[in-house]
Amino acid sequence: MSILIVKQLPQAVLDCLAINVAVIDRDGVVVSVNRSWMEYASRHDRSCLLSITTGANYIDKCSTIEGRCTHHGMTISKGVEAVLDGKTDRFEFECLCNDNTCFLLQVVALDREDGGAVVSYLDITRIKIAEAERKTLYAVIEESINIIYITDKNARIQYVNKTFEHITGYTKADIIGTTPHMLSSGQTTQEQYEGLWNTISVGKTWRGIFKNRKKDGEFFWINGLVSVIKNDAGEITNYMAIQEDITDKMKARETINYIYSYDRTTRLLNRNSFMQRLDQWIAGEVGKDSRGALLVINLDAFKLINDTYGYLVGDELLASIAEMLTRTVVHGAAPKTAPKTAPKTAPKTDNSTVIVGRIGGDEFAIFLPGVDANEVAAQAEAIRKRIEAMRLSESLIRTSASVGIVTYPEHGASTRELMTRGNAAIYRAKELGQNRSHLYSSEDRYLEDIQLRFKEREQIKWALENNRFVPWFQPILDIRTHRISHYEALARMQVDEATVIYPVSFLYTAEKYGFINSIDRMIIDKTLITQARIASAQPQLSFGMNLSGKDLGDEQLLQFIRQRIEETRVDPTRLIFEVTETAAIGDLTKALTSIRALKELGCRISLDDFGVGFTSFKYLKDMEVDYIKIDGSFITNLPTSDENQHIVRAIRDMSGGMGIKTVAEFVEDMETMNLLRQYGVDYAQGYLIGKPSPNLRKDETFGMS
């Protein structure tokens, strides 16, 4: 088409075009413009390339724009000249106006004889916005912390993001074109896969948890969804999976479940798990018409070893004894890590597995199915002699054991009866001189009650009558602020000015003969008086007080607490009542009643010795606990125990997610303190911060390196 023909085109034809169009001659002079061009030019200032009319030189106008075309490598004016000179048939340039409108400039040559060109501007603003949105969306998906991948409708992978590559170990080159079956762990059932496909094939979104396998064979857990992508016709074209790596959360859950069942020091079943296993044996088919025997093994003077050589040496001795018991009776120990499969069964028994557990600080229990009194007596004596002969390699520390023996079903038809009478047999063995085994007889419990507890009982009565139970206060540090946050009030029996008796020497008897409630009242009363006395000078301090299992559900005690709070005018929000984990779970209904009543007063609740029982986090939610005290057995060797470090982190993470503060007990060195601070544990209690004392500390700060 020649310039002459273009000149002869009716203006109405040019005006019908939706884009901005101008015709220039071979010298760059504008021959004509359409209505769209003129209307746009009238709305913009002279800097706009469209602000030019017939008769003006378009090349001169373009020379004011300095930008270069990235494709052609020249300025706009040079590009227009190149088209007019016949050096190229077309020149394009993206123009951004002052109002952020984006146009695509196109200059197309007319015939070679007459020269000239057609100049058009196409508004590509929406295209550019959509393109930017696509780039942003791609960046979000590519950089997401979640695994994201897209498949076609036949489940062939078309795209994976960086997180997919990082977590699975597969690169885009490895995985694109394959199916998600590449990630299969081999542990997902066919029913699970069918459920997924039945959901997404009808256009619905599937949600769930899968165990997958990485390229290196390592397993990982994901929690995710699979959704459908449809075209304009509503047909499924693709599937998109978005998955969160929850491997650490699942490991934490497994660890928490593990510590509910096993004792960490000895890797044996803990008390609750041991009793559950024995309950199951008695209630099951195996226990019907069967015989068995329970050995309860108590280490003689073990407390003296702990006090003399320290807890680390004591733990080493316990672990050695546990290993020996495991070898002797074949089975009972926990695996070295959280169990993945069921333990092996014991081949030496005729009808079931031997059960071995650590049921107390210095106490073990073994249940032997299929043996009678004569057989078990021989085994008990063999175990006693092995314990007596044991030595710790470095320090040559030795101990002995008293072994109580009861038989099933002669001495008891339930776990509770067997355990009670096993303890009675131990007391009798100790009364007879320790380091011996003793088969339970009906006289044992009576003799123990009379001879071993009478003196303690009278001493407790005297102390209550003479107001001799006093609180000693141990400081608890806020790790974040390095300041003393509160104190735990610990009961002591003050016999005279020089003699103080610790709870280990009176607590059992006090609970047995019903004195514990009176002791708790006396300690609570004196603690409230202390709180009231220092409130004006140190209003930020809180005080923790212990409630025994027998205090739970006691309405008279609750009324006493209400009355004393009113009389002393203390701030109830500064009072913390501590309940042991085992006591709370032992009678959850009573525990909830007492806890809710105390919470209504404004008091706070702490769950003590957490981790040695089997509390579920559902119970923590029901009890509305404010603090969890991580049991000291996980803290004493924290710097040297990877397992304990993992446990403490798991408890802290799970508790923190529930809004519960954590307190670490038995903190005795700065290395442990620094680890707790790193893990985000809120508070620390132990000899490093301060020992229990009848007086409060004068300084409220604590230096941390």
Short mmCIF file of C-alpha atoms in Angstrom, two decimals, residues 77 94 195 217 580:
data_model
loop_
_atom_site.label_atom_id
_atom_site.label_comp_id
_atom_site.label_asym_id
_atom_site.label_seq_id
_atom_site.Cartn_x
_atom_site.Cartn_y
_atom_site.Cartn_z
CA SER A 77 13.85 8.12 16.75
CA GLU A 94 7.04 -0.27 24.91
CA GLY A 195 -9.79 -41.80 49.33
CA GLY A 217 15.41 -42.84 51.61
CA THR A 580 2.04 -33.10 90.81
#
